[in-house]
Structures are given as structure tokens and as C-alpha cells.
PDB file of C-alpha atoms in Angstrom:
ATOM      1  CA  MET A 141     -71.003  -0.621  14.623  1.00 98.00           C
ATOM      2  CA  ARG A 142     -69.213  -1.785  17.735  1.00 98.00           C
ATOM      3  CA  ALA A 143     -66.276   0.100  19.211  1.00 98.00           C
ATOM      4  CA  ILE A 144     -64.317   0.163  22.449  1.00 98.00           C
ATOM      5  CA  ALA A 145     -64.824   3.254  24.589  1.00 98.00           C
ATOM      6  CA  VAL A 146     -62.684   4.480  27.453  1.00 98.00           C
ATOM      7  CA  THR A 147     -65.386   5.363  29.970  1.00 98.00           C
ATOM      8  CA  ALA A 148     -63.111   6.845  32.663  1.00 97.00           C
ATOM      9  CA  ALA A 149     -59.450   7.192  33.496  1.00 96.00           C
ATOM     10  CA  GLY A 150     -58.344   3.983  35.154  1.00 97.00           C
ATOM     11  CA  GLY A 151     -57.468   0.335  34.707  1.00 98.00           C
ATOM     12  CA  PRO A 152     -58.383  -1.998  31.865  1.00 98.00           C
ATOM     13  CA  GLU A 153     -61.883  -2.377  33.293  1.00 98.00           C
ATOM     14  CA  VAL A 154     -62.794   1.106  32.005  1.00 98.00           C
ATOM     15  CA  LEU A 155     -62.694  -0.246  28.430  1.00 98.00           C
ATOM     16  CA  ARG A 156     -66.277  -1.033  27.407  1.00 98.00           C
ATOM     17  CA  VAL A 157     -67.906  -2.343  24.234  1.00 98.00           C
ATOM     18  CA  VAL A 158     -70.326   0.266  22.890  1.00 98.00           C
ATOM     19  CA  ASP A 159     -72.658   0.520  19.912  1.00 98.00           C
ATOM     20  CA  GLN A 160     -72.174   3.621  17.810  1.00 97.00           C
ATOM     21  CA  PRO A 161     -73.622   4.880  14.526  1.00 97.00           C
ATOM     22  CA  ASP A 162     -71.562   3.886  11.499  1.00 98.00           C
ATOM     23  CA  PRO A 163     -69.253   6.821  10.661  1.00 98.00           C
ATOM     24  CA  VAL A 164     -69.835   8.658   7.390  1.00 97.00           C
ATOM     25  CA  PRO A 165     -66.676   9.671   5.525  1.00 98.00           C
ATOM     26  CA  ALA A 166     -66.186  13.334   4.705  1.00 98.00           C
ATOM     27  CA  SER A 167     -65.157  14.354   1.192  1.00 98.00           C
ATOM     28  CA  HIS A 168     -61.426  13.807   1.957  1.00 98.00           C
ATOM     29  CA  GLN A 169     -61.929  10.576   3.867  1.00 98.00           C
ATOM     30  CA  VAL A 170     -62.507   6.878   3.298  1.00 98.00           C
ATOM     31  CA  LEU A 171     -64.481   4.445   5.401  1.00 98.00           C
ATOM     32  CA  VAL A 172     -62.337   1.502   6.468  1.00 99.00           C
ATOM     33  CA  ARG A 173     -63.666  -1.795   7.748  1.00 98.00           C
ATOM     34  CA  VAL A 174     -60.995  -2.631  10.291  1.00 98.00           C
ATOM     35  CA  ARG A 175     -59.458  -6.082  10.057  1.00 98.00           C
ATOM     36  CA  ALA A 176     -56.701  -5.493  12.605  1.00 99.00           C
ATOM     37  CA  ALA A 177     -55.910  -2.828  15.212  1.00 99.00           C
ATOM     38  CA  CYS A 178     -52.652  -2.887  17.148  1.00 98.00           C
ATOM     39  CA  VAL A 179     -52.513  -2.362  20.915  1.00 98.00           C
ATOM     40  CA  ASN A 180     -49.674  -0.031  21.926  1.00 98.00           C
ATOM     41  CA  PRO A 181     -48.279   1.321  25.199  1.00 97.00           C
ATOM     42  CA  ALA A 182     -49.490   4.729  23.999  1.00 97.00           C
ATOM     43  CA  ASP A 183     -53.031   3.381  24.335  1.00 98.00           C
ATOM     44  CA  VAL A 184     -52.404   2.502  27.971  1.00 98.00           C
ATOM     45  CA  ALA A 185     -51.025   5.987  28.592  1.00 97.00           C
ATOM     46  CA  ALA A 186     -54.131   7.558  27.047  1.00 98.00           C
ATOM     47  CA  ARG A 187     -56.436   5.275  29.029  1.00 98.00           C
ATOM     48  CA  THR A 188     -54.797   6.304  32.296  1.00 97.00           C
ATOM     49  CA  GLY A 189     -54.577   9.982  31.366  1.00 95.00           C
ATOM     50  CA  HIS A 190     -50.772  10.199  31.272  1.00 93.00           C
ATOM     51  CA  ILE A 191     -50.298  11.841  27.884  1.00 92.00           C
ATOM     52  CA  PRO A 192     -48.962  15.173  26.603  1.00 88.00           C
ATOM     53  CA  GLY A 193     -51.666  17.802  26.758  1.00 89.00           C
ATOM     54  CA  GLY A 194     -53.358  16.154  29.712  1.00 92.00           C
ATOM     55  CA  PRO A 195     -56.132  13.570  30.010  1.00 96.00           C
ATOM     56  CA  VAL A 196     -58.810  13.292  27.333  1.00 97.00           C
ATOM     57  CA  PRO A 197     -62.343  13.650  28.721  1.00 97.00           C
ATOM     58  CA  PRO A 198     -64.193  10.321  28.377  1.00 97.00           C
ATOM     59  CA  PRO A 199     -65.735   8.687  26.522  1.00 98.00           C
ATOM     60  CA  PHE A 200     -63.212   8.318  23.713  1.00 98.00           C
ATOM     61  CA  THR A 201     -61.757   5.650  21.444  1.00 98.00           C
ATOM     62  CA  LEU A 202     -58.180   4.350  21.484  1.00 98.00           C
ATOM     63  CA  GLY A 203     -56.048   3.034  18.650  1.00 98.00           C
ATOM     64  CA  TRP A 204     -53.318   4.395  16.370  1.00 98.00           C
ATOM     65  CA  ASP A 205     -52.640   1.521  13.963  1.00 98.00           C
ATOM     66  CA  ILE A 206     -55.152  -0.117  11.645  1.00 98.00           C
ATOM     67  CA  ALA A 207     -55.302  -2.344   8.600  1.00 99.00           C
ATOM     68  CA  GLY A 208     -58.458  -3.143   6.730  1.00 98.00           C
ATOM     69  CA  GLU A 209     -60.614  -2.706   3.640  1.00 98.00           C
ATOM     70  CA  VAL A 210     -61.981   0.479   2.112  1.00 98.00           C
ATOM     71  CA  VAL A 211     -65.781   0.211   1.916  1.00 98.00           C
ATOM     72  CA  ALA A 212     -66.662   3.782   0.885  1.00 98.00           C
ATOM     73  CA  THR A 213     -64.860   6.895  -0.298  1.00 98.00           C
ATOM     74  CA  GLY A 214     -65.470  10.609  -0.034  1.00 98.00           C
ATOM     75  CA  ALA A 215     -66.132  12.692  -3.120  1.00 97.00           C
ATOM     76  CA  ASP A 216     -62.620  14.146  -3.289  1.00 98.00           C
ATOM     77  CA  VAL A 217     -60.710  10.878  -2.837  1.00 98.00           C
ATOM     78  CA  THR A 218     -59.206   9.545  -6.051  1.00 96.00           C
ATOM     79  CA  ALA A 219     -56.213   7.456  -4.918  1.00 96.00           C
ATOM     80  CA  LEU A 220     -58.281   4.817  -3.104  1.00 98.00           C
ATOM     81  CA  ARG A 221     -61.377   2.852  -4.102  1.00 98.00           C
ATOM     82  CA  SER A 222     -63.858   0.559  -2.407  1.00 98.00           C
ATOM     83  CA  GLY A 223     -62.335  -2.874  -2.019  1.00 98.00           C
ATOM     84  CA  ASP A 224     -58.762  -1.634  -1.620  1.00 98.00           C
ATOM     85  CA  LEU A 225     -56.810  -3.102   1.290  1.00 98.00           C
ATOM     86  CA  VAL A 226     -55.008  -0.425   3.289  1.00 99.00           C
ATOM     87  CA  ALA A 227     -52.950   0.123   6.408  1.00 98.00           C
ATOM     88  CA  GLY A 228     -52.190   3.322   8.208  1.00 98.00           C
ATOM     89  CA  MET A 229     -51.764   5.407  11.299  1.00 98.00           C
ATOM     90  CA  ILE A 230     -54.480   7.436  12.940  1.00 98.00           C
ATOM     91  CA  PRO A 231     -52.715  10.569  14.273  1.00 98.00           C
ATOM     92  CA  TRP A 232     -54.121  10.099  17.751  1.00 97.00           C
ATOM     93  CA  PHE A 233     -52.184  13.121  19.024  1.00 93.00           C
ATOM     94  CA  LEU A 234     -54.535  15.149  16.801  1.00 95.00           C
ATOM     95  CA  THR A 235     -57.792  13.174  17.027  1.00 97.00           C
ATOM     96  CA  ARG A 236     -57.446  12.583  20.800  1.00 96.00           C
ATOM     97  CA  GLY A 237     -60.012   9.818  20.682  1.00 97.00           C
ATOM     98  CA  SER A 238     -62.590  11.394  18.396  1.00 97.00           C
ATOM     99  CA  VAL A 239     -61.295   8.786  15.906  1.00 98.00           C
ATOM    100  CA  GLY A 240     -59.586   5.600  17.052  1.00 98.00           C
ATOM    101  CA  GLY A 241     -58.716   2.210  15.684  1.00 98.00           C
ATOM    102  CA  TYR A 242     -60.524   0.106  18.321  1.00 98.00           C
ATOM    103  CA  ALA A 243     -63.658  -0.052  16.184  1.00 98.00           C
ATOM    104  CA  GLU A 244     -65.284  -2.050  13.412  1.00 98.00           C
ATOM    105  CA  LEU A 245     -65.359   0.981  11.096  1.00 98.00           C
ATOM    106  CA  VAL A 246     -63.130   4.057  10.922  1.00 98.00           C
ATOM    107  CA  ALA A 247     -63.620   7.208   8.866  1.00 98.00           C
ATOM    108  CA  ALA A 248     -59.979   7.992   8.072  1.00 98.00           C
ATOM    109  CA  ASP A 249     -58.369  10.815   6.137  1.00 98.00           C
ATOM    110  CA  ALA A 250     -57.029   9.358   2.898  1.00 98.00           C
ATOM    111  CA  ASP A 251     -53.533  10.661   3.656  1.00 97.00           C
ATOM    112  CA  TRP A 252     -53.393   8.563   6.847  1.00 98.00           C
ATOM    113  CA  LEU A 253     -53.390   5.410   4.744  1.00 98.00           C
ATOM    114  CA  VAL A 254     -51.350   3.558   2.148  1.00 98.00           C
ATOM    115  CA  PRO A 255     -52.239   0.499   0.062  1.00 98.00           C
ATOM    116  CA  LEU A 256     -51.462  -2.808   1.718  1.00 98.00           C
ATOM    117  CA  PRO A 257     -48.610  -4.527  -0.172  1.00 98.00           C
ATOM    118  CA  ALA A 258     -49.571  -7.754  -1.911  1.00 96.00           C
ATOM    119  CA  GLY A 259     -49.279 -10.763   0.344  1.00 96.00           C
ATOM    120  CA  LEU A 260     -48.898  -8.820   3.597  1.00 98.00           C
ATOM    121  CA  ASP A 261     -51.184 -10.060   6.361  1.00 98.00           C
ATOM    122  CA  PRO A 262     -53.287  -7.200   7.825  1.00 98.00           C
ATOM    123  CA  VAL A 263     -52.384  -8.388  11.332  1.00 98.00           C
ATOM    124  CA  ALA A 264     -48.662  -7.982  10.663  1.00 98.00           C
ATOM    125  CA  ALA A 265     -49.276  -4.688   8.862  1.00 98.00           C
ATOM    126  CA  ALA A 266     -51.100  -3.257  11.864  1.00 98.00           C
ATOM    127  CA  THR A 267     -47.973  -3.612  14.008  1.00 98.00           C
ATOM    128  CA  VAL A 268     -45.910  -1.339  11.767  1.00 98.00           C
ATOM    129  CA  PRO A 269     -47.099   2.295  11.430  1.00 98.00           C
ATOM    130  CA  LEU A 270     -46.696   3.905  14.861  1.00 98.00           C
ATOM    131  CA  ASN A 271     -43.579   2.031  15.929  1.00 98.00           C
ATOM    132  CA  ALA A 272     -41.679   2.008  12.635  1.00 98.00           C
ATOM    133  CA  LEU A 273     -42.516   5.635  11.783  1.00 98.00           C
ATOM    134  CA  THR A 274     -41.309   6.640  15.254  1.00 98.00           C
ATOM    135  CA  VAL A 275     -37.928   5.027  14.533  1.00 98.00           C
ATOM    136  CA  HIS A 276     -37.805   6.529  11.037  1.00 98.00           C
ATOM    137  CA  ARG A 277     -38.275   9.999  12.512  1.00 98.00           C
ATOM    138  CA  ALA A 278     -35.748   9.383  15.310  1.00 98.00           C
ATOM    139  CA  LEU A 279     -33.038   8.371  12.852  1.00 98.00           C
ATOM    140  CA  ARG A 280     -33.746  11.451  10.737  1.00 97.00           C
ATOM    141  CA  MET A 281     -33.484  13.628  13.846  1.00 97.00           C
ATOM    142  CA  LEU A 282     -30.087  12.118  14.694  1.00 96.00           C
ATOM    143  CA  ASP A 283     -28.772  12.315  11.103  1.00 94.00           C
ATOM    144  CA  LEU A 284     -25.818  10.127  12.084  1.00 95.00           C
ATOM    145  CA  PRO A 285     -22.729   9.683   9.926  1.00 94.00           C
ATOM    146  CA  VAL A 286     -22.153   6.094   8.828  1.00 92.00           C
ATOM    147  CA  PRO A 287     -20.905   4.020  10.501  1.00 95.00           C
ATOM    148  CA  THR A 288     -21.749   5.070  14.064  1.00 96.00           C
ATOM    149  CA  ASP A 289     -22.061   3.148  17.324  1.00 98.00           C
ATOM    150  CA  PHE A 290     -25.726   3.350  18.249  1.00 98.00           C
ATOM    151  CA  LEU A 291     -27.385   2.134  21.463  1.00 98.00           C
ATOM    152  CA  VAL A 292     -30.976   0.876  21.507  1.00 98.00           C
ATOM    153  CA  THR A 293     -32.820   0.099  24.734  1.00 98.00           C
ATOM    154  CA  GLY A 294     -35.982  -1.987  24.724  1.00 97.00           C
ATOM    155  CA  ALA A 295     -34.735  -3.831  21.651  1.00 97.00           C
ATOM    156  CA  SER A 296     -37.176  -6.687  22.318  1.00 96.00           C
ATOM    157  CA  GLY A 297     -40.146  -4.355  21.865  1.00 96.00           C
ATOM    158  CA  GLY A 298     -41.869  -2.837  18.878  1.00 97.00           C
ATOM    159  CA  VAL A 299     -40.001   0.473  18.634  1.00 98.00           C
ATOM    160  CA  GLY A 300     -36.713  -1.065  19.760  1.00 98.00           C
ATOM    161  CA  GLY A 301     -36.933  -3.969  17.328  1.00 98.00           C
ATOM    162  CA  PHE A 302     -37.490  -1.673  14.369  1.00 98.00           C
ATOM    163  CA  ALA A 303     -34.691   0.597  15.618  1.00 98.00           C
ATOM    164  CA  VAL A 304     -32.186  -2.259  15.633  1.00 98.00           C
ATOM    165  CA  GLN A 305     -33.127  -3.265  12.098  1.00 98.00           C
ATOM    166  CA  LEU A 306     -33.314   0.156  10.490  1.00 98.00           C
ATOM    167  CA  ALA A 307     -30.110   1.368  12.149  1.00 98.00           C
ATOM    168  CA  ALA A 308     -28.207  -1.783  11.197  1.00 98.00           C
ATOM    169  CA  GLN A 309     -29.496  -1.588   7.633  1.00 98.00           C
ATOM    170  CA  ALA A 310     -28.311   2.024   7.484  1.00 97.00           C
ATOM    171  CA  GLY A 311     -24.798   0.820   8.298  1.00 97.00           C
ATOM    172  CA  HIS A 312     -24.586   1.546  12.018  1.00 98.00           C
ATOM    173  CA  ARG A 313     -23.008  -0.691  14.649  1.00 98.00           C
ATOM    174  CA  VAL A 314     -25.962  -1.397  16.941  1.00 98.00           C
ATOM    175  CA  LEU A 315     -25.595  -2.166  20.636  1.00 98.00           C
ATOM    176  CA  ALA A 316     -28.972  -3.451  21.763  1.00 98.00           C
ATOM    177  CA  GLN A 317     -30.306  -4.188  25.231  1.00 97.00           C
ATOM    178  CA  ALA A 318     -32.642  -7.183  25.158  1.00 94.00           C
ATOM    179  CA  SER A 319     -35.068  -8.756  27.603  1.00 91.00           C
ATOM    180  CA  ASN A 320     -34.068 -12.032  29.191  1.00 91.00           C
ATOM    181  CA  GLY A 321     -34.690 -14.875  26.761  1.00 92.00           C
ATOM    182  CA  ASP A 322     -34.928 -12.558  23.765  1.00 95.00           C
ATOM    183  CA  GLU A 323     -31.240 -12.206  23.031  1.00 96.00           C
ATOM    184  CA  GLU A 324     -31.268 -14.450  19.950  1.00 97.00           C
ATOM    185  CA  TRP A 325     -34.234 -12.618  18.434  1.00 97.00           C
ATOM    186  CA  VAL A 326     -32.524  -9.258  18.869  1.00 98.00           C
ATOM    187  CA  ARG A 327     -29.248 -10.608  17.470  1.00 98.00           C
ATOM    188  CA  SER A 328     -31.150 -11.908  14.431  1.00 98.00           C
ATOM    189  CA  LEU A 329     -32.405  -8.364  13.761  1.00 98.00           C
ATOM    190  CA  GLY A 330     -28.867  -7.185  13.087  1.00 98.00           C
ATOM    191  CA  ALA A 331     -27.535  -6.116  16.480  1.00 98.00           C
ATOM    192  CA  HIS A 332     -23.738  -6.181  16.618  1.00 97.00           C
ATOM    193  CA  THR A 333     -23.741  -6.559  20.408  1.00 97.00           C
ATOM    194  CA  VAL A 334     -26.614  -7.738  22.607  1.00 98.00           C
ATOM    195  CA  ILE A 335     -26.556  -6.408  26.162  1.00 97.00           C
ATOM    196  CA  PRO A 336     -28.419  -8.274  28.936  1.00 94.00           C
ATOM    197  CA  ARG A 337     -31.175  -6.375  30.656  1.00 91.00           C
ATOM    198  CA  SER A 338     -29.320  -6.679  33.969  1.00 91.00           C
ATOM    199  CA  ALA A 339     -26.106  -5.104  32.660  1.00 94.00           C
ATOM    200  CA  SER A 340     -25.042  -1.529  33.325  1.00 95.00           C
ATOM    201  CA  LEU A 341     -25.335   0.445  30.101  1.00 96.00           C
ATOM    202  CA  ALA A 342     -22.607   2.808  31.270  1.00 94.00           C
ATOM    203  CA  ASP A 343     -20.160  -0.030  30.631  1.00 94.00           C
ATOM    204  CA  ALA A 344     -21.314  -0.247  27.002  1.00 92.00           C
ATOM    205  CA  GLY A 345     -20.289   3.297  26.161  1.00 90.00           C
ATOM    206  CA  PRO A 346     -19.341   5.813  25.353  1.00 97.00           C
ATOM    207  CA  VAL A 347     -21.495   5.928  22.233  1.00 98.00           C
ATOM    208  CA  PRO A 348     -22.397   9.065  20.294  1.00 98.00           C
ATOM    209  CA  ALA A 349     -26.126   8.339  20.135  1.00 98.00           C
ATOM    210  CA  ALA A 350     -28.876   6.279  21.726  1.00 98.00           C
ATOM    211  CA  LEU A 351     -32.537   5.607  21.147  1.00 98.00           C
ATOM    212  CA  ASP A 352     -33.965   4.967  24.607  1.00 98.00           C
ATOM    213  CA  ALA A 353     -37.137   3.166  23.595  1.00 97.00           C
ATOM    214  CA  VAL A 354     -38.144   1.973  27.074  1.00 95.00           C
ATOM    215  CA  PRO A 355     -37.329   4.739  28.166  1.00 96.00           C
ATOM    216  CA  LEU A 356     -34.871   4.221  31.016  1.00 96.00           C
ATOM    217  CA  GLY A 357     -33.732   7.823  31.279  1.00 96.00           C
ATOM    218  CA  ASP A 358     -30.418   8.367  33.072  1.00 96.00           C
ATOM    219  CA  PRO A 359     -29.252   4.703  32.936  1.00 96.00           C
ATOM    220  CA  ALA A 360     -29.431   4.801  29.133  1.00 97.00           C
ATOM    221  CA  ALA A 361     -27.947   8.277  28.855  1.00 96.00           C
ATOM    222  CA  ALA A 362     -25.005   7.065  30.951  1.00 96.00           C
ATOM    223  CA  ALA A 363     -23.766   5.240  27.850  1.00 97.00           C
ATOM    224  CA  VAL A 364     -23.715   8.431  25.749  1.00 98.00           C
ATOM    225  CA  GLY A 365     -20.488  10.397  25.640  1.00 97.00           C
ATOM    226  CA  PRO A 366     -20.112  14.191  25.849  1.00 97.00           C
ATOM    227  CA  GLY A 367     -21.519  15.888  22.782  1.00 97.00           C
ATOM    228  CA  GLY A 368     -23.773  12.919  22.074  1.00 97.00           C
ATOM    229  CA  THR A 369     -27.542  12.641  21.869  1.00 98.00           C
ATOM    230  CA  VAL A 370     -30.125  10.451  23.542  1.00 98.00           C
ATOM    231  CA  ILE A 371     -33.600  10.312  22.030  1.00 98.00           C
ATOM    232  CA  THR A 372     -36.475   9.033  24.166  1.00 97.00           C
ATOM    233  CA  THR A 373     -40.013   8.001  23.333  1.00 95.00           C
ATOM    234  CA  ARG A 374     -41.433   9.785  26.391  1.00 92.00           C
ATOM    235  CA  PRO A 375     -40.235  12.640  28.619  1.00 92.00           C
ATOM    236  CA  THR A 376     -37.539  11.694  31.138  1.00 95.00           C
ATOM    237  CA  PRO A 377     -35.927  13.765  33.923  1.00 96.00           C
ATOM    238  CA  PRO A 378     -33.365  16.331  32.733  1.00 96.00           C
ATOM    239  CA  LEU A 379     -29.749  15.218  32.681  1.00 95.00           C
ATOM    240  CA  ASP A 380     -26.959  17.026  34.474  1.00 94.00           C
ATOM    241  CA  PRO A 381     -25.867  19.783  32.031  1.00 95.00           C
ATOM    242  CA  ALA A 382     -22.247  19.090  32.952  1.00 95.00           C
ATOM    243  CA  ARG A 383     -22.495  15.793  31.062  1.00 93.00           C
ATOM    244  CA  LYS A 384     -23.067  17.706  27.804  1.00 97.00           C
ATOM    245  CA  VAL A 385     -25.502  15.112  26.460  1.00 97.00           C
ATOM    246  CA  ARG A 386     -28.377  16.426  24.367  1.00 97.00           C
ATOM    247  CA  GLN A 387     -31.850  15.089  25.163  1.00 97.00           C
ATOM    248  CA  GLU A 388     -34.591  14.895  22.538  1.00 97.00           C
ATOM    249  CA  ILE A 389     -38.084  13.388  22.484  1.00 97.00           C
ATOM    250  CA  VAL A 390     -39.232  11.778  19.262  1.00 97.00           C
ATOM    251  CA  LEU A 391     -42.813  12.608  18.325  1.00 95.00           C
ATOM    252  CA  VAL A 392     -44.211  10.531  15.494  1.00 97.00           C
ATOM    253  CA  ARG A 393     -45.511  12.258  12.368  1.00 95.00           C
ATOM    254  CA  LEU A 394     -47.507  11.082   9.386  1.00 96.00           C
ATOM    255  CA  ASP A 395     -45.253  10.225   6.446  1.00 97.00           C
ATOM    256  CA  GLN A 396     -47.014   8.356   3.635  1.00 98.00           C
ATOM    257  CA  PRO A 397     -43.902   7.662   1.502  1.00 98.00           C
ATOM    258  CA  ALA A 398     -41.991   6.325   4.505  1.00 98.00           C
ATOM    259  CA  LEU A 399     -44.915   4.164   5.631  1.00 98.00           C
ATOM    260  CA  ARG A 400     -45.291   2.762   2.133  1.00 98.00           C
ATOM    261  CA  ASP A 401     -41.601   1.801   2.100  1.00 98.00           C
ATOM    262  CA  LEU A 402     -41.715   0.304   5.599  1.00 98.00           C
ATOM    263  CA  LEU A 403     -44.734  -1.870   4.836  1.00 98.00           C
ATOM    264  CA  GLU A 404     -43.178  -3.002   1.569  1.00 98.00           C
ATOM    265  CA  ALA A 405     -40.031  -4.000   3.479  1.00 98.00           C
ATOM    266  CA  VAL A 406     -42.146  -6.088   5.854  1.00 98.00           C
ATOM    267  CA  ALA A 407     -43.941  -7.692   2.919  1.00 98.00           C
ATOM    268  CA  GLN A 408     -40.593  -8.582   1.322  1.00 98.00           C
ATOM    269  CA  GLY A 409     -39.173  -9.942   4.572  1.00 98.00           C
ATOM    270  CA  SER A 410     -36.353  -7.416   4.886  1.00 98.00           C
ATOM    271  CA  LEU A 411     -38.040  -5.857   7.927  1.00 98.00           C
ATOM    272  CA  ARG A 412     -39.416  -8.132  10.616  1.00 98.00           C
ATOM    273  CA  THR A 413     -42.181  -7.767  13.153  1.00 98.00           C
ATOM    274  CA  ARG A 414     -43.717 -10.032  15.782  1.00 98.00           C
ATOM    275  CA  VAL A 415     -47.268 -10.732  16.897  1.00 98.00           C
ATOM    276  CA  ALA A 416     -47.631 -12.169  20.389  1.00 98.00           C
ATOM    277  CA  ALA A 417     -51.384 -12.698  20.219  1.00 98.00           C
ATOM    278  CA  THR A 418     -54.567 -11.805  18.393  1.00 98.00           C
ATOM    279  CA  LEU A 419     -57.736 -11.187  20.383  1.00 98.00           C
ATOM    280  CA  PRO A 420     -61.295 -10.213  19.475  1.00 98.00           C
ATOM    281  CA  LEU A 421     -62.034  -6.500  19.579  1.00 98.00           C
ATOM    282  CA  THR A 422     -64.361  -7.196  22.491  1.00 98.00           C
ATOM    283  CA  ALA A 423     -61.368  -8.480  24.521  1.00 98.00           C
ATOM    284  CA  ALA A 424     -59.625  -5.084  24.523  1.00 98.00           C
ATOM    285  CA  ALA A 425     -59.549  -5.031  28.339  1.00 98.00           C
ATOM    286  CA  GLU A 426     -57.782  -8.391  28.381  1.00 98.00           C
ATOM    287  CA  ALA A 427     -55.318  -7.101  25.781  1.00 98.00           C
ATOM    288  CA  HIS A 428     -54.455  -4.162  28.038  1.00 98.00           C
ATOM    289  CA  GLN A 429     -54.059  -6.459  31.047  1.00 98.00           C
ATOM    290  CA  ARG A 430     -51.645  -8.647  29.128  1.00 98.00           C
ATOM    291  CA  LEU A 431     -49.689  -5.683  27.803  1.00 98.00           C
ATOM    292  CA  GLU A 432     -49.301  -4.174  31.264  1.00 97.00           C
ATOM    293  CA  GLY A 433     -48.339  -7.567  32.669  1.00 96.00           C
ATOM    294  CA  GLY A 434     -45.199  -7.545  30.518  1.00 92.00           C
ATOM    295  CA  GLY A 435     -43.224 -10.435  29.139  1.00 91.00           C
ATOM    296  CA  LEU A 436     -44.819 -10.344  25.689  1.00 95.00           C
ATOM    297  CA  ARG A 437     -42.868 -11.498  22.652  1.00 95.00           C
ATOM    298  CA  GLY A 438     -44.418  -9.159  20.119  1.00 97.00           C
ATOM    299  CA  LYS A 439     -47.553  -7.076  19.765  1.00 98.00           C
ATOM    300  CA  ILE A 440     -51.167  -7.803  20.625  1.00 98.00           C
ATOM    301  CA  VAL A 441     -53.560  -7.149  17.761  1.00 98.00           C
ATOM    302  CA  LEU A 442     -57.333  -6.782  18.062  1.00 99.00           C
ATOM    303  CA  ILE A 443     -59.518  -8.397  15.409  1.00 98.00           C
ATOM    304  CA  PRO A 444     -63.004  -6.857  15.007  1.00 95.00           C
TER     305      PRO A 444
END
């Protein structure tokens, strides 16, 4: 099979097409022929070596999110069969590139996957697991009373877009900071107030909670009042303790029931996602260049 290997820490040029033996599923695994693999900022961080736990020694394979078809099953797998369409999240924080979605075939633990809802395009499905499960976990960590004013930064992006929707659907009053030109999209997701990217977030507060999906760090926390909480998707510098604002980092976790519900919501149209472009698997370097260039309206998805 073909896969994309990170051959060294560096720019997009370190992504190379390689031929590898087809993986063989263990007894608790299934073999998935990948139809779509999402490109995420976490992949860029891994490629450049800026990830928790330190750089991964090359070569290794990137990719958290996949959708595809089961082509073989291990002896102990009973919930999935050959021919089933599935989507799921590779827990890259555990595999650290020994298994990744940038490949034609993936040997995946059965509990990483859920059946693809009827009618849901694999490309759209591949944009959901990492980003939506991150938001699901963040909202559980906050455990906010309803209704609550809730700030979301990066609301034009994958995590931010899901945060606006899931928070609004939970009954919160969402204040969302959008990229220039994306205000109408963010408003359509359920944001009560859309804040321009150029605006000072301190003027939007005080709010009791924020999901800083960019993350901006102190500029986002400036909107959070004393006793409030700001959750970030990556580490940010510590805040002044005198402000009495709690800082938390959200770390995604596998959650099959939640992923099943999130994908079903996308299939039914009650949860929306965006795809900016699809590219062949062999164009992974170009995908990374475009992601780092910014200005995307949605996710880039690789098609093996």
C-alpha cells in the first residue's frame, strides 16, 4: 500500500509517498480501506515536532481522522464486518505515528470506529471526529449551567465551528470571534453575537467561560471574569493569578457513543461541517502548505 511518511522534522517537503506492506489486523482490529483522511493543525504540529511528549522519531505516519470501508476483521471483532462503512479517530497521542490515517489501509482497533450513518459522505465524516470530540470533552469539562454566556475564538475553524453549534444547541448564549468574511457562516451556526477578528475580546466580557480554539491565550482570557474558566486547545502562557481565571487544556479522548451521536447529527443536518478542498493522498505536502497558508473556509481532506 501507499502511505505518507514524515521523513524528518521540518516543512511540508518532508512528507514523502512511501510503499509499505499492507497491515494485518490483530484479533481486536479491523482493516480499513481509507476513503478520506482529514488534515488537521495537529498534523502540522507533529510534523514539526511541536507536540506534547516531544518530537516523534521519523519516519512516522500522520492522521487522526479517517472514513472508509472495512475489508477484513480480526478474530475477536463481532460488531463490524467486511463491507461496513465506518468513520473514526485514530488516537494519535497513543500511536504517535505507528498508525496514522495518511494511508490507503489502516489496521484500526474496533473501538476507534463507529458505523458511518446512512447517506453521510465519507469526506464530510472525516472532518468530524477529532474536532467535534474535542468540543464535546471541553463542554463536559466546563459543565456550565444553562443558559451561560460562552466565548468561542477561532469560530471559523473546525473546533470553533463545532463549539458554536454544540454550545448554542445546549442553550448557551455564544459570543463567537470570526475571521474576516466568515461572519455570516458563524452567525448561521447559532452564534448570538459575532465578534470581528480585529476587535478586542476584553470588550466582549466579562463572560464566565471561554473555549479558546485558536488559541490566543491572554487576549481571549481577558474576556473571562474572575472565577471563570478558559479552556485552550494547546498550552498557553500562565495567566496572572490575581485575575482568578482558571486555565485548562482540553485533551481529546475516544468516546464511541459521543462520536456516533455527532456523526448522526451531521448526517441529519443538525450539525454542520465544511470542506475547503479534497486532494489526492499523494498531495499531502500541498495540503500542509495550504493549511499553513491560512484563509481556508473548511477542512482539507485527502483521498487515497
